[in-house]
Short mmCIF file of C-alpha atoms and ligand atoms in Angstrom, two decimals:
data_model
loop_
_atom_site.label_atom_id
_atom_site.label_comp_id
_atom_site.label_asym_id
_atom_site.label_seq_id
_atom_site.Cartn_x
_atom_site.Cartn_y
_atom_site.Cartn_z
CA UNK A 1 -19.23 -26.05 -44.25
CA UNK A 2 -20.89 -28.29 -46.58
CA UNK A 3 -20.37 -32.06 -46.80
CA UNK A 4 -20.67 -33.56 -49.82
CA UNK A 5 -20.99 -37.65 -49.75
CA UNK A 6 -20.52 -39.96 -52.26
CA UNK A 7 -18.40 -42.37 -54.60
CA UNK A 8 -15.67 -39.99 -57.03
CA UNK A 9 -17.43 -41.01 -60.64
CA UNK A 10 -20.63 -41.18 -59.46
CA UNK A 11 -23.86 -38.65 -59.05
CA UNK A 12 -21.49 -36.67 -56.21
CA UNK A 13 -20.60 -34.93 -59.16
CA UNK A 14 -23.85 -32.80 -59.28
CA UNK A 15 -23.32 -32.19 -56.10
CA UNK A 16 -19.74 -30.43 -56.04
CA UNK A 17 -20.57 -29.12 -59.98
CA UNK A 18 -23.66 -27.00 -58.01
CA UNK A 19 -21.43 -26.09 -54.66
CA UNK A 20 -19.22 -25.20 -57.51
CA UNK A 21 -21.61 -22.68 -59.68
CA UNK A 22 -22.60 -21.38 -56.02
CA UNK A 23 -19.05 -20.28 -54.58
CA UNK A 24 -19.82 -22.43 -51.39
CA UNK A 25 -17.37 -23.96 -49.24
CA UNK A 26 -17.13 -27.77 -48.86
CA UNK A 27 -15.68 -31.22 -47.81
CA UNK A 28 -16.04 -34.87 -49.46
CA UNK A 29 -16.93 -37.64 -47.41
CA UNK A 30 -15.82 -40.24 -49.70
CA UNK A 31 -18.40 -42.92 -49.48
CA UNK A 32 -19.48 -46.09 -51.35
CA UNK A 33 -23.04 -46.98 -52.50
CA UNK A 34 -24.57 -49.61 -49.39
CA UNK A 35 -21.01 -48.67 -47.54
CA UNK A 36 -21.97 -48.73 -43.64
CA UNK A 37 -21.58 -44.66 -44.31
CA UNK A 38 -23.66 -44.27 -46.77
CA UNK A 39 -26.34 -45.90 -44.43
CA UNK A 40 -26.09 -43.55 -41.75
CA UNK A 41 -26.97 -41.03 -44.57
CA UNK A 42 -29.54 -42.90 -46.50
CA UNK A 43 -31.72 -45.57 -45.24
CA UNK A 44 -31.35 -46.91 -49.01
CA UNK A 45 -27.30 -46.56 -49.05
CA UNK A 46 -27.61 -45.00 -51.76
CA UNK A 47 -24.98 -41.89 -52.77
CA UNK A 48 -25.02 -38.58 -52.62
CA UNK A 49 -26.19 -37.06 -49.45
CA UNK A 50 -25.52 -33.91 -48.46
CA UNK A 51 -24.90 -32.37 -45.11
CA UNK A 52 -25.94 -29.06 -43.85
CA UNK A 53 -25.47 -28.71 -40.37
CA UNK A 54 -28.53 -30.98 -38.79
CA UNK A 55 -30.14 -30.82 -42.61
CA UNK A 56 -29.28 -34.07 -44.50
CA UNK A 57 -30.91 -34.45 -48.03
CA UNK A 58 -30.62 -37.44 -50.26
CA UNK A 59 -31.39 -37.58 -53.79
CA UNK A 60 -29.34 -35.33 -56.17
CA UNK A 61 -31.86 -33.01 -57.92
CA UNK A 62 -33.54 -32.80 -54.42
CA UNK A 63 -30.08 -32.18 -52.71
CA UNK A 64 -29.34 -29.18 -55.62
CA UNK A 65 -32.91 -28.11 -55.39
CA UNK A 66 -32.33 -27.77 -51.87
CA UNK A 67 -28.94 -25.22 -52.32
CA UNK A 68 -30.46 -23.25 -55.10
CA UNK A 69 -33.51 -22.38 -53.04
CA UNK A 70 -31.02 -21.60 -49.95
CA UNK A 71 -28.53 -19.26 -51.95
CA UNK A 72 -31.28 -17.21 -53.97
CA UNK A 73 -29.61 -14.79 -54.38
CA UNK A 74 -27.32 -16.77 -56.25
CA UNK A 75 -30.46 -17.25 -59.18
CA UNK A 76 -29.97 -20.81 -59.61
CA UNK A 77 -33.75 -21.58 -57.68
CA UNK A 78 -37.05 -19.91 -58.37
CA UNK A 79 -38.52 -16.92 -57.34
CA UNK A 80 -42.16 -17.42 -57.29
CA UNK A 81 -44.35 -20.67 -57.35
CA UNK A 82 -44.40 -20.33 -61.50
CA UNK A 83 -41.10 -20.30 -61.79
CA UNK A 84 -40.63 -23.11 -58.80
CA UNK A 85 -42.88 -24.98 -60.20
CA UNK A 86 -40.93 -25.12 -63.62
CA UNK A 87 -37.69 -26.02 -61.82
CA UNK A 88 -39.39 -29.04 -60.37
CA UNK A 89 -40.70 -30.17 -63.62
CA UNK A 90 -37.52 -30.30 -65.32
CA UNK A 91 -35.86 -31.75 -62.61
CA UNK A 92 -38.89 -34.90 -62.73
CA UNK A 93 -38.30 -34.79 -66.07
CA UNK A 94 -34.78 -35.11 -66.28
CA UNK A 95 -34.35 -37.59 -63.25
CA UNK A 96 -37.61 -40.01 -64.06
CA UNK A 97 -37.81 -39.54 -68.35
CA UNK A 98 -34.00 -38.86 -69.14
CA UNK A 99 -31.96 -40.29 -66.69
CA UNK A 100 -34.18 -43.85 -66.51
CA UNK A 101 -33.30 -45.58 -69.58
CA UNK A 102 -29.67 -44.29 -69.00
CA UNK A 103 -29.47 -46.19 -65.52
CA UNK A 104 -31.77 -48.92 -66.35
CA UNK A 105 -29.26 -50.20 -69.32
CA UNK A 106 -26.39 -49.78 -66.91
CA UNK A 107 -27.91 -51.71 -64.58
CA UNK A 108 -28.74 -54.19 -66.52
CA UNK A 109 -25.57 -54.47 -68.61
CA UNK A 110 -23.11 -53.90 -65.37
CA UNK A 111 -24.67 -54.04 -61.88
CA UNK A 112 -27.48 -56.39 -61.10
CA UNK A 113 -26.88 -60.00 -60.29
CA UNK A 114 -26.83 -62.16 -63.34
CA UNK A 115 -30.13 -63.75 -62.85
CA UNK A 116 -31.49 -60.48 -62.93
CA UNK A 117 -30.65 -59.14 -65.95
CA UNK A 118 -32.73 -58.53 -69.18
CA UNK A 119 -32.01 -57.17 -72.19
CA UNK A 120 -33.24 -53.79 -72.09
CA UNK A 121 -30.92 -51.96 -75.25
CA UNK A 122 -33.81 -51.47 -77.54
CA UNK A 123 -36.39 -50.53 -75.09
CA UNK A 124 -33.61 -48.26 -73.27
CA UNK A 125 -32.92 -46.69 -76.76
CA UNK A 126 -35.92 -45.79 -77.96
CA UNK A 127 -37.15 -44.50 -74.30
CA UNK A 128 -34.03 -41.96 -74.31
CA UNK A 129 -34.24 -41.00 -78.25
CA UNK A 130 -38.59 -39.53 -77.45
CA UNK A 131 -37.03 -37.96 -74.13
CA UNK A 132 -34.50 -36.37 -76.36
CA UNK A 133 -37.27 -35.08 -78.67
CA UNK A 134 -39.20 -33.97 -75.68
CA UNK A 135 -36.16 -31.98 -74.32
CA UNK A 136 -35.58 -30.84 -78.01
CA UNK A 137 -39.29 -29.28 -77.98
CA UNK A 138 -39.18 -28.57 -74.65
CA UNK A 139 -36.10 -25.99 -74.87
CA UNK A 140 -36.97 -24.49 -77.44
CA UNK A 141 -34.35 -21.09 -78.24
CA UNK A 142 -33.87 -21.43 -74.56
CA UNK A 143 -29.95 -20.70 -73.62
CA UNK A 144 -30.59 -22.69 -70.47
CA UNK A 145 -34.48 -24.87 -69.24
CA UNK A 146 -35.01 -21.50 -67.76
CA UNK A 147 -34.55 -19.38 -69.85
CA UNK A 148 -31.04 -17.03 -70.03
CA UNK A 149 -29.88 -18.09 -66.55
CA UNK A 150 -28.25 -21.07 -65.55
CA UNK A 151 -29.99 -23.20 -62.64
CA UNK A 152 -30.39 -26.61 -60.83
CA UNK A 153 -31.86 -27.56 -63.28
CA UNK A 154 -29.50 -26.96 -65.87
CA UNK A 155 -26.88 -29.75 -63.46
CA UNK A 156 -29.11 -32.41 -63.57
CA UNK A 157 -30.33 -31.75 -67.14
CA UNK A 158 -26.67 -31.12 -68.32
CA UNK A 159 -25.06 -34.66 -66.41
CA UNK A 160 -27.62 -36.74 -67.80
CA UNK A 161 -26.22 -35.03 -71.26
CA UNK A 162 -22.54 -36.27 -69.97
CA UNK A 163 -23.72 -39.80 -68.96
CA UNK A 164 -25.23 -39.93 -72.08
CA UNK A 165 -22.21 -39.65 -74.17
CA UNK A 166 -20.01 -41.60 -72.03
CA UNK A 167 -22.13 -44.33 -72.31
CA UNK A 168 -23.04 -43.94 -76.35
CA UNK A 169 -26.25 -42.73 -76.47
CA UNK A 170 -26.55 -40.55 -79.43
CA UNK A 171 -28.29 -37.99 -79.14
CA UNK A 172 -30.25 -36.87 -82.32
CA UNK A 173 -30.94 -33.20 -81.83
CA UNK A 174 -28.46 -30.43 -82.82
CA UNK A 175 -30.50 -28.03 -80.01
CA UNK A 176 -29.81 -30.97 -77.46
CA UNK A 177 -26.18 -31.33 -77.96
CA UNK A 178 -25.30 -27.40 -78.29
CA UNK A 179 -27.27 -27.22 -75.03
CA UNK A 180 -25.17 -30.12 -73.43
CA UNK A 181 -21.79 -28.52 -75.19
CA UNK A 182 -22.97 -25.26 -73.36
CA UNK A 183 -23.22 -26.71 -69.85
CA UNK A 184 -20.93 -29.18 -69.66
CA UNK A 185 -18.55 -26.41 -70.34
CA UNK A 186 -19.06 -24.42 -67.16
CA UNK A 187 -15.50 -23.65 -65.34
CA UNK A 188 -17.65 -24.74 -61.74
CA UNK A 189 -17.83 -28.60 -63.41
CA UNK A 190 -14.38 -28.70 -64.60
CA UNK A 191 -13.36 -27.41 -60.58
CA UNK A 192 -15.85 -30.36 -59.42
CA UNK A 193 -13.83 -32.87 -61.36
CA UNK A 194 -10.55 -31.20 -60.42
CA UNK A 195 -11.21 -31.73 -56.96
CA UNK A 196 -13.04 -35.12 -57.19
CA UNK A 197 -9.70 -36.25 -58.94
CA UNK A 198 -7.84 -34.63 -56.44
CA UNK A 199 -9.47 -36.12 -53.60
CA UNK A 200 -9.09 -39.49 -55.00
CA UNK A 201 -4.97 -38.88 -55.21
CA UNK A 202 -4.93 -37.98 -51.91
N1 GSH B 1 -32.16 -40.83 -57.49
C1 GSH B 1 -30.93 -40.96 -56.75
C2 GSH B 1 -30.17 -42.16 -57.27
C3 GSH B 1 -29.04 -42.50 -56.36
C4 GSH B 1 -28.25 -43.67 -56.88
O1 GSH B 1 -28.80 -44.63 -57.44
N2 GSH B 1 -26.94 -43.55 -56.71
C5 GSH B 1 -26.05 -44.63 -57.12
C6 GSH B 1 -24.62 -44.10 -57.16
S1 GSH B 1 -24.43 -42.84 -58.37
C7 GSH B 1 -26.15 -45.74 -56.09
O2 GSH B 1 -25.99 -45.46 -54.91
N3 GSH B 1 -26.46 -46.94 -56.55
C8 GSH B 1 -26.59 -48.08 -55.71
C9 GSH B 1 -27.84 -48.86 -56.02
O3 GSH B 1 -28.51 -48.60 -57.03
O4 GSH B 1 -28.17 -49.77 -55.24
C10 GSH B 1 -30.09 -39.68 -56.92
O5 GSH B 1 -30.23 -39.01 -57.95
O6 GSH B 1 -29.34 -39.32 -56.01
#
């Protein structure tokens, strides 16, 4: 069985929201950022790993990458180099030009050391608003970054769309936000969250 590890309310959620989509068994292992856990996974401490027998991967798109290229048959990897290829560049784009600014104002506002922070609102702002009309271009009629099916890609792309909301980013394409509407309402993320919640009850 799987092992997913990682803080509840963090990037875990990618994780479990792709386990989910794929029908695949698994376990949390509950684990904070730089805990003496998340060490033995990550030489950085930083959350979520996964754990497939002797196969750890860190790094979420690499760690969903990973289980949509293992379950092809499942459709949520690529088929050829073309199409392997575009599933890796939305998954750079989405982790380096979408998710950045997102993380970098966090950061700043709630998690580095005082003496380290700068104000970074502006540049954060108007980083995410051109990565928004890059997506926007970028997806054109697309249902989904590939096309008509849902993929990998579509879990990183799609919780970068809910971090963005939570944390007030507006978002200033109609194609953008029907595409977020449309993937953050896949049943497999609402089970994700279900169990996340569950497991932190327990
Ligand atoms: N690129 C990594 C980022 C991992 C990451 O920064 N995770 C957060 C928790 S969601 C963390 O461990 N932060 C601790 C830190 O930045 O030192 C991924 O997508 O998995």
């Amino acid at each position: 069985m799987y092992k997913a590890i990682g803080a509840p309310g963090s990037r875990l959620v990618r994780v479990t929201w792709m386990l989910e989509e794929l029908g695949e068994a698994y376990e949390f292992a509950p684990a904070k950022q730089h805990s003496e856990l998340m060490y033995r996974y990550n030489p950085s401490g930083k959350a979520p790993a996964l754990e497939d027998g002797d196969v750890i991967i860190v790094d979420s798109a690499a760690i969903v990458f990973y289980l949509a290229n293992k379950h092809a048959d499942k459709g949520m990897g690529g088929d050829n180099p073309a199409e392997l290829g575009e599933i890796a560049s939305w998954l750079f784009f989405a982790q380096v030009e979408l998710e950045a600014p997102l993380w970098n104002k966090l950061k700043h506002r709630m998690m580095l050391p005082d003496d380290q922070r700068a104000e970074v609102g502006p540049w954060t702002k108007a980083e995410f608003d051109r990565e928004v009309e890059t997506f926007d271009k970028r997806l054109g009629d697309r249902q989904f970054a590939m096309g008509d099916r849902f993929t990998c890609a579509d879990v990183i792309l799609g919780h970068c769309g809910q971090w963005a909301r939570g944390a007030k980013f507006e978002i200033a394409s109609d194609r953008v936000n029907a595409y977020f509407d449309r993937v953050l309402a896949r049943p497999a993320l609402a089970r994700a969250k279900q169990k996340e919640k569950e497991s932190t009850e327990a």
